[in-house]
């Protein structure tokens, strides 16, 4: 049990590092070619629009969290603490 949970944590940490270092991964639908073969005709992949790379799932989750955090915080947090009016 300890080995399995350690392996899972190491895998998650490795995936987080991978998402931080390389946020884009090869498209899974076209296997990184940018083209799909449909009825013996090559068409541009609809998933990646021919760019051959897509944003990794972990990076997408991180970006979503950042957007949510930014939307929920004040745009210009005041750093100076204003005291009471009589101070
Ligand atoms: Zn693709």
mmCIF file of N, CA and C and ligand atoms in Angstrom:
data_model
loop_
_atom_site.group_PDB
_atom_site.id
_atom_site.type_symbol
_atom_site.label_atom_id
_atom_site.label_comp_id
_atom_site.label_asym_id
_atom_site.label_seq_id
_atom_site.Cartn_x
_atom_site.Cartn_y
_atom_site.Cartn_z
ATOM 1 N N UNK A 1 0.836 -1.200 0.000
ATOM 2 C CA UNK A 1 0.000 0.000 0.000
ATOM 3 C C UNK A 1 0.871 1.250 0.000
ATOM 4 N N UNK A 2 1.922 1.217 0.789
ATOM 5 C CA UNK A 2 2.823 2.371 0.861
ATOM 6 C C UNK A 2 3.529 2.595 -0.466
ATOM 7 N N UNK A 3 3.936 1.504 -1.084
ATOM 8 C CA UNK A 3 4.634 1.621 -2.371
ATOM 9 C C UNK A 3 3.691 2.143 -3.446
ATOM 10 N N UNK A 4 2.461 1.669 -3.420
ATOM 11 C CA UNK A 4 1.495 2.108 -4.433
ATOM 12 C C UNK A 4 1.179 3.586 -4.278
ATOM 13 N N UNK A 5 0.971 4.031 -3.040
ATOM 14 C CA UNK A 5 0.650 5.444 -2.846
ATOM 15 C C UNK A 5 1.855 6.319 -3.153
ATOM 16 N N UNK A 6 3.056 5.854 -2.831
ATOM 17 C CA UNK A 6 4.259 6.617 -3.170
ATOM 18 C C UNK A 6 4.431 6.720 -4.676
ATOM 19 N N UNK A 7 4.171 5.618 -5.375
ATOM 20 C CA UNK A 7 4.276 5.637 -6.833
ATOM 21 C C UNK A 7 3.253 6.587 -7.435
ATOM 22 N N UNK A 8 2.051 6.604 -6.868
ATOM 23 C CA UNK A 8 1.018 7.517 -7.367
ATOM 24 C C UNK A 8 1.414 8.972 -7.143
ATOM 25 N N UNK A 9 1.974 9.270 -5.974
ATOM 26 C CA UNK A 9 2.421 10.635 -5.688
ATOM 27 C C UNK A 9 3.563 11.043 -6.616
ATOM 28 N N UNK A 10 4.496 10.134 -6.849
ATOM 29 C CA UNK A 10 5.606 10.435 -7.743
ATOM 30 C C UNK A 10 5.110 10.672 -9.170
ATOM 31 N N UNK A 11 4.141 9.875 -9.594
ATOM 32 C CA UNK A 11 3.574 10.054 -10.928
ATOM 33 C C UNK A 11 2.891 11.407 -11.041
ATOM 34 N N UNK A 12 2.122 11.786 -10.006
ATOM 35 C CA UNK A 12 1.429 13.076 -10.030
ATOM 36 C C UNK A 12 2.434 14.219 -10.022
ATOM 37 N N UNK A 13 3.487 14.092 -9.231
ATOM 38 C CA UNK A 13 4.506 15.146 -9.192
ATOM 39 C C UNK A 13 5.213 15.257 -10.536
ATOM 40 N N UNK A 14 5.520 14.119 -11.136
ATOM 41 C CA UNK A 14 6.162 14.138 -12.447
ATOM 42 C C UNK A 14 5.274 14.768 -13.503
ATOM 43 N N UNK A 15 3.972 14.478 -13.453
ATOM 44 C CA UNK A 15 3.049 15.056 -14.415
ATOM 45 C C UNK A 15 2.922 16.566 -14.203
ATOM 46 N N UNK A 16 2.942 17.006 -12.942
ATOM 47 C CA UNK A 16 2.879 18.447 -12.662
ATOM 48 C C UNK A 16 4.112 19.148 -13.205
ATOM 49 N N UNK A 17 5.276 18.540 -13.032
ATOM 50 C CA UNK A 17 6.508 19.125 -13.576
ATOM 51 C C UNK A 17 6.443 19.155 -15.099
ATOM 52 N N UNK A 18 5.941 18.092 -15.690
ATOM 53 C CA UNK A 18 5.814 18.041 -17.152
ATOM 54 C C UNK A 18 4.886 19.138 -17.656
ATOM 55 N N UNK A 19 3.774 19.360 -16.962
ATOM 56 C CA UNK A 19 2.837 20.401 -17.373
ATOM 57 C C UNK A 19 3.443 21.786 -17.197
ATOM 58 N N UNK A 20 4.306 21.953 -16.194
ATOM 59 C CA UNK A 20 4.940 23.255 -15.982
ATOM 60 C C UNK A 20 6.017 23.507 -17.025
ATOM 61 N N UNK A 21 6.777 22.477 -17.364
ATOM 62 C CA UNK A 21 7.895 22.645 -18.305
ATOM 63 C C UNK A 21 7.395 22.677 -19.741
ATOM 64 N N UNK A 22 6.518 21.756 -20.085
ATOM 65 C CA UNK A 22 6.025 21.657 -21.451
ATOM 66 C C UNK A 22 4.504 21.622 -21.432
ATOM 67 N N UNK A 23 3.845 22.789 -21.492
ATOM 68 C CA UNK A 23 2.384 22.806 -21.360
ATOM 69 C C UNK A 23 1.650 22.198 -22.554
ATOM 70 N N UNK A 24 2.305 22.115 -23.702
ATOM 71 C CA UNK A 24 1.642 21.559 -24.871
ATOM 72 C C UNK A 24 2.148 20.150 -25.147
ATOM 73 N N UNK A 25 1.238 19.256 -25.446
ATOM 74 C CA UNK A 25 1.582 17.884 -25.781
ATOM 75 C C UNK A 25 1.071 17.555 -27.162
ATOM 76 N N UNK A 26 1.501 16.440 -27.711
ATOM 77 C CA UNK A 26 1.016 16.075 -29.049
ATOM 78 C C UNK A 26 -0.470 15.740 -29.021
ATOM 79 N N UNK A 27 -1.118 16.059 -30.127
ATOM 80 C CA UNK A 27 -2.549 15.799 -30.244
ATOM 81 C C UNK A 27 -2.776 14.290 -30.227
ATOM 82 N N UNK A 28 -3.733 13.851 -29.416
ATOM 83 C CA UNK A 28 -3.994 12.410 -29.317
ATOM 84 C C UNK A 28 -4.831 11.908 -30.468
ATOM 85 N N UNK A 29 -5.617 12.794 -31.051
ATOM 86 C CA UNK A 29 -6.521 12.362 -32.116
ATOM 87 C C UNK A 29 -5.758 12.062 -33.397
ATOM 88 N N UNK A 30 -4.793 12.923 -33.749
ATOM 89 C CA UNK A 30 -4.051 12.723 -34.989
ATOM 90 C C UNK A 30 -2.634 12.229 -34.721
ATOM 91 N N UNK A 31 -2.309 11.926 -33.480
ATOM 92 C CA UNK A 31 -0.987 11.436 -33.077
ATOM 93 C C UNK A 31 0.120 12.407 -33.469
ATOM 94 N N UNK A 32 -0.187 13.701 -33.449
ATOM 95 C CA UNK A 32 0.824 14.708 -33.716
ATOM 96 C C UNK A 32 1.114 14.964 -35.178
ATOM 97 N N UNK A 33 0.281 14.466 -36.087
ATOM 98 C CA UNK A 33 0.529 14.701 -37.510
ATOM 99 C C UNK A 33 -0.205 15.940 -38.018
ATOM 100 N N UNK A 34 -1.301 16.306 -37.380
ATOM 101 C CA UNK A 34 -2.081 17.456 -37.832
ATOM 102 C C UNK A 34 -3.082 17.096 -38.913
ATOM 103 N N UNK A 35 -3.059 15.853 -39.392
ATOM 104 C CA UNK A 35 -3.963 15.423 -40.454
ATOM 105 C C UNK A 35 -4.721 14.188 -40.002
ATOM 106 N N UNK A 36 -5.933 14.059 -40.489
ATOM 107 C CA UNK A 36 -6.746 12.873 -40.233
ATOM 108 C C UNK A 36 -7.175 12.304 -41.568
ATOM 109 N N UNK A 37 -7.157 10.990 -41.643
ATOM 110 C CA UNK A 37 -7.563 10.356 -42.886
ATOM 111 C C UNK A 37 -9.009 9.906 -42.762
ATOM 112 N N UNK A 38 -9.874 10.511 -43.556
ATOM 113 C CA UNK A 38 -11.279 10.165 -43.548
ATOM 114 C C UNK A 38 -11.676 9.756 -44.958
ATOM 115 N N UNK A 39 -12.098 8.552 -45.117
ATOM 116 C CA UNK A 39 -12.517 8.000 -46.411
ATOM 117 C C UNK A 39 -11.437 8.224 -47.476
ATOM 118 N N UNK A 40 -10.207 7.872 -47.121
ATOM 119 C CA UNK A 40 -9.053 7.960 -48.021
ATOM 120 C C UNK A 40 -8.749 9.389 -48.459
ATOM 121 N N UNK A 41 -9.192 10.344 -47.648
ATOM 122 C CA UNK A 41 -8.838 11.736 -47.919
ATOM 123 C C UNK A 41 -8.212 12.289 -46.649
ATOM 124 N N UNK A 42 -7.128 13.000 -46.813
ATOM 125 C CA UNK A 42 -6.480 13.617 -45.663
ATOM 126 C C UNK A 42 -7.128 14.966 -45.393
ATOM 127 N N UNK A 43 -7.585 15.142 -44.154
ATOM 128 C CA UNK A 43 -8.200 16.407 -43.779
ATOM 129 C C UNK A 43 -7.447 16.952 -42.571
ATOM 130 N N UNK A 44 -7.565 18.233 -42.371
ATOM 131 C CA UNK A 44 -6.927 18.861 -41.216
ATOM 132 C C UNK A 44 -7.642 18.388 -39.956
ATOM 133 N N UNK A 45 -6.856 18.055 -38.957
ATOM 134 C CA UNK A 45 -7.416 17.547 -37.700
ATOM 135 C C UNK A 45 -8.316 18.610 -37.075
ATOM 136 N N UNK A 46 -9.515 18.176 -36.656
ATOM 137 C CA UNK A 46 -10.457 19.137 -36.083
ATOM 138 C C UNK A 46 -10.104 19.493 -34.643
ATOM 139 N N UNK A 47 -9.428 18.576 -33.969
ATOM 140 C CA UNK A 47 -9.104 18.841 -32.566
ATOM 141 C C UNK A 47 -8.030 19.907 -32.419
ATOM 142 N N UNK A 48 -6.949 19.770 -33.198
ATOM 143 C CA UNK A 48 -5.815 20.685 -33.043
ATOM 144 C C UNK A 48 -5.752 21.704 -34.174
ATOM 145 N N UNK A 49 -6.679 21.659 -35.102
ATOM 146 C CA UNK A 49 -6.727 22.577 -36.246
ATOM 147 C C UNK A 49 -5.424 22.546 -37.028
ATOM 148 N N UNK A 50 -4.801 21.398 -37.119
ATOM 149 C CA UNK A 50 -3.574 21.245 -37.886
ATOM 150 C C UNK A 50 -2.327 21.729 -37.186
ATOM 151 N N UNK A 51 -2.446 22.149 -35.932
ATOM 152 C CA UNK A 51 -1.282 22.663 -35.209
ATOM 153 C C UNK A 51 -0.472 21.555 -34.555
ATOM 154 N N UNK A 52 -0.979 20.367 -34.531
ATOM 155 C CA UNK A 52 -0.317 19.150 -34.059
ATOM 156 C C UNK A 52 -0.102 19.097 -32.549
ATOM 157 N N UNK A 53 -0.402 20.154 -31.833
ATOM 158 C CA UNK A 53 -0.191 20.161 -30.389
ATOM 159 C C UNK A 53 -1.434 20.696 -29.706
ATOM 160 N N UNK A 54 -1.676 20.164 -28.527
ATOM 161 C CA UNK A 54 -2.809 20.618 -27.735
ATOM 162 C C UNK A 54 -2.343 20.859 -26.316
ATOM 163 N N UNK A 55 -3.105 21.703 -25.596
ATOM 164 C CA UNK A 55 -2.778 21.992 -24.208
ATOM 165 C C UNK A 55 -3.027 20.751 -23.364
ATOM 166 N N UNK A 56 -2.073 20.416 -22.533
ATOM 167 C CA UNK A 56 -2.225 19.225 -21.676
ATOM 168 C C UNK A 56 -3.375 19.428 -20.695
ATOM 169 N N UNK A 57 -3.957 18.320 -20.260
ATOM 170 C CA UNK A 57 -5.104 18.374 -19.351
ATOM 171 C C UNK A 57 -4.722 19.038 -18.036
ATOM 172 N N UNK A 58 -3.552 18.702 -17.495
ATOM 173 C CA UNK A 58 -3.115 19.288 -16.222
ATOM 174 C C UNK A 58 -2.923 20.784 -16.331
ATOM 175 N N UNK A 59 -2.383 21.228 -17.456
ATOM 176 C CA UNK A 59 -2.176 22.652 -17.651
ATOM 177 C C UNK A 59 -3.509 23.377 -17.809
ATOM 178 N N UNK A 60 -4.457 22.709 -18.465
ATOM 179 C CA UNK A 60 -5.783 23.300 -18.621
ATOM 180 C C UNK A 60 -6.441 23.482 -17.253
ATOM 181 N N UNK A 61 -6.277 22.495 -16.382
ATOM 182 C CA UNK A 61 -6.838 22.590 -15.033
ATOM 183 C C UNK A 61 -6.162 23.716 -14.263
ATOM 184 N N UNK A 62 -4.829 23.843 -14.402
ATOM 185 C CA UNK A 62 -4.096 24.896 -13.711
ATOM 186 C C UNK A 62 -4.534 26.274 -14.187
ATOM 187 N N UNK A 63 -4.681 26.438 -15.497
ATOM 188 C CA UNK A 63 -5.122 27.719 -16.041
ATOM 189 C C UNK A 63 -6.531 28.061 -15.565
ATOM 190 N N UNK A 64 -7.390 27.057 -15.496
ATOM 191 C CA UNK A 64 -8.748 27.293 -15.029
ATOM 192 C C UNK A 64 -8.740 27.746 -13.575
ATOM 193 N N UNK A 65 -7.900 27.118 -12.759
ATOM 194 C CA UNK A 65 -7.779 27.518 -11.357
ATOM 195 C C UNK A 65 -7.254 28.923 -11.209
ATOM 196 N N UNK A 66 -6.290 29.275 -12.047
ATOM 197 C CA UNK A 66 -5.756 30.636 -12.006
ATOM 198 C C UNK A 66 -6.808 31.663 -12.394
ATOM 199 N N UNK A 67 -7.602 31.318 -13.429
ATOM 200 C CA UNK A 67 -8.657 32.249 -13.849
ATOM 201 C C UNK A 67 -9.683 32.423 -12.740
ATOM 202 N N UNK A 68 -10.056 31.329 -12.099
ATOM 203 C CA UNK A 68 -11.038 31.404 -11.020
ATOM 204 C C UNK A 68 -10.488 32.226 -9.859
ATOM 205 N N UNK A 69 -9.221 32.018 -9.523
ATOM 206 C CA UNK A 69 -8.603 32.770 -8.426
ATOM 207 C C UNK A 69 -8.537 34.248 -8.767
ATOM 208 N N UNK A 70 -8.165 34.565 -10.006
ATOM 209 C CA UNK A 70 -8.065 35.965 -10.413
ATOM 210 C C UNK A 70 -9.434 36.629 -10.428
ATOM 211 N N UNK A 71 -10.467 35.861 -10.779
ATOM 212 C CA UNK A 71 -11.810 36.433 -10.813
ATOM 213 C C UNK A 71 -12.353 36.663 -9.410
ATOM 214 N N UNK A 72 -11.850 35.916 -8.447
ATOM 215 C CA UNK A 72 -12.369 36.017 -7.092
ATOM 216 C C UNK A 72 -11.576 36.926 -6.188
ATOM 217 N N UNK A 73 -10.487 37.492 -6.682
ATOM 218 C CA UNK A 73 -9.674 38.386 -5.858
ATOM 219 C C UNK A 73 -9.808 39.807 -6.360
ATOM 220 N N UNK A 74 -9.450 40.748 -5.506
ATOM 221 C CA UNK A 74 -9.524 42.153 -5.885
ATOM 222 C C UNK A 74 -8.479 42.453 -6.949
ATOM 223 N N UNK A 75 -8.779 43.320 -7.907
ATOM 224 C CA UNK A 75 -7.807 43.608 -8.969
ATOM 225 C C UNK A 75 -6.562 44.312 -8.453
ATOM 226 N N UNK A 76 -6.702 45.271 -7.535
ATOM 227 C CA UNK A 76 -5.555 45.980 -6.990
ATOM 228 C C UNK A 76 -5.594 45.898 -5.470
ATOM 229 N N UNK A 77 -4.996 44.864 -4.920
ATOM 230 C CA UNK A 77 -5.023 44.775 -3.457
ATOM 231 C C UNK A 77 -4.155 45.871 -2.851
ATOM 232 N N UNK A 78 -4.673 46.486 -1.846
ATOM 233 C CA UNK A 78 -3.923 47.571 -1.202
ATOM 234 C C UNK A 78 -2.853 46.970 -0.314
ATOM 235 N N UNK A 79 -1.648 47.469 -0.469
ATOM 236 C CA UNK A 79 -0.550 46.947 0.345
ATOM 237 C C UNK A 79 -0.383 47.750 1.614
ATOM 238 N N UNK A 80 -0.661 49.052 1.533
ATOM 239 C CA UNK A 80 -0.496 49.862 2.730
ATOM 240 C C UNK A 80 -1.734 49.746 3.589
ATOM 241 N N UNK A 81 -1.505 49.648 4.859
ATOM 242 C CA UNK A 81 -2.615 49.521 5.788
ATOM 243 C C UNK A 81 -2.976 50.901 6.304
ATOM 244 N N UNK A 82 -4.163 51.287 5.943
ATOM 245 C CA UNK A 82 -4.617 52.570 6.456
ATOM 246 C C UNK A 82 -5.168 52.365 7.860
ATOM 247 N N UNK A 83 -4.736 53.188 8.713
ATOM 248 C CA UNK A 83 -5.178 53.058 10.089
ATOM 249 C C UNK A 83 -6.547 53.640 10.277
ATOM 250 N N UNK A 84 -6.926 53.721 11.455
ATOM 251 C CA UNK A 84 -8.217 54.315 11.763
ATOM 252 C C UNK A 84 -8.125 55.813 11.540
ATOM 253 N N UNK A 85 -9.235 56.484 11.326
ATOM 254 C CA UNK A 85 -9.203 57.930 11.029
ATOM 255 C C UNK A 85 -8.558 58.758 12.141
ATOM 256 N N UNK A 86 -8.631 58.328 13.368
ATOM 257 C CA UNK A 86 -8.064 59.119 14.462
ATOM 258 C C UNK A 86 -6.597 58.785 14.713
ATOM 259 N N UNK A 87 -6.064 57.904 13.935
ATOM 260 C CA UNK A 87 -4.686 57.490 14.143
ATOM 261 C C UNK A 87 -3.739 58.335 13.331
HETATM 262 ZN ZN1 LIG B 1 -4.709 16.776 -34.110
#
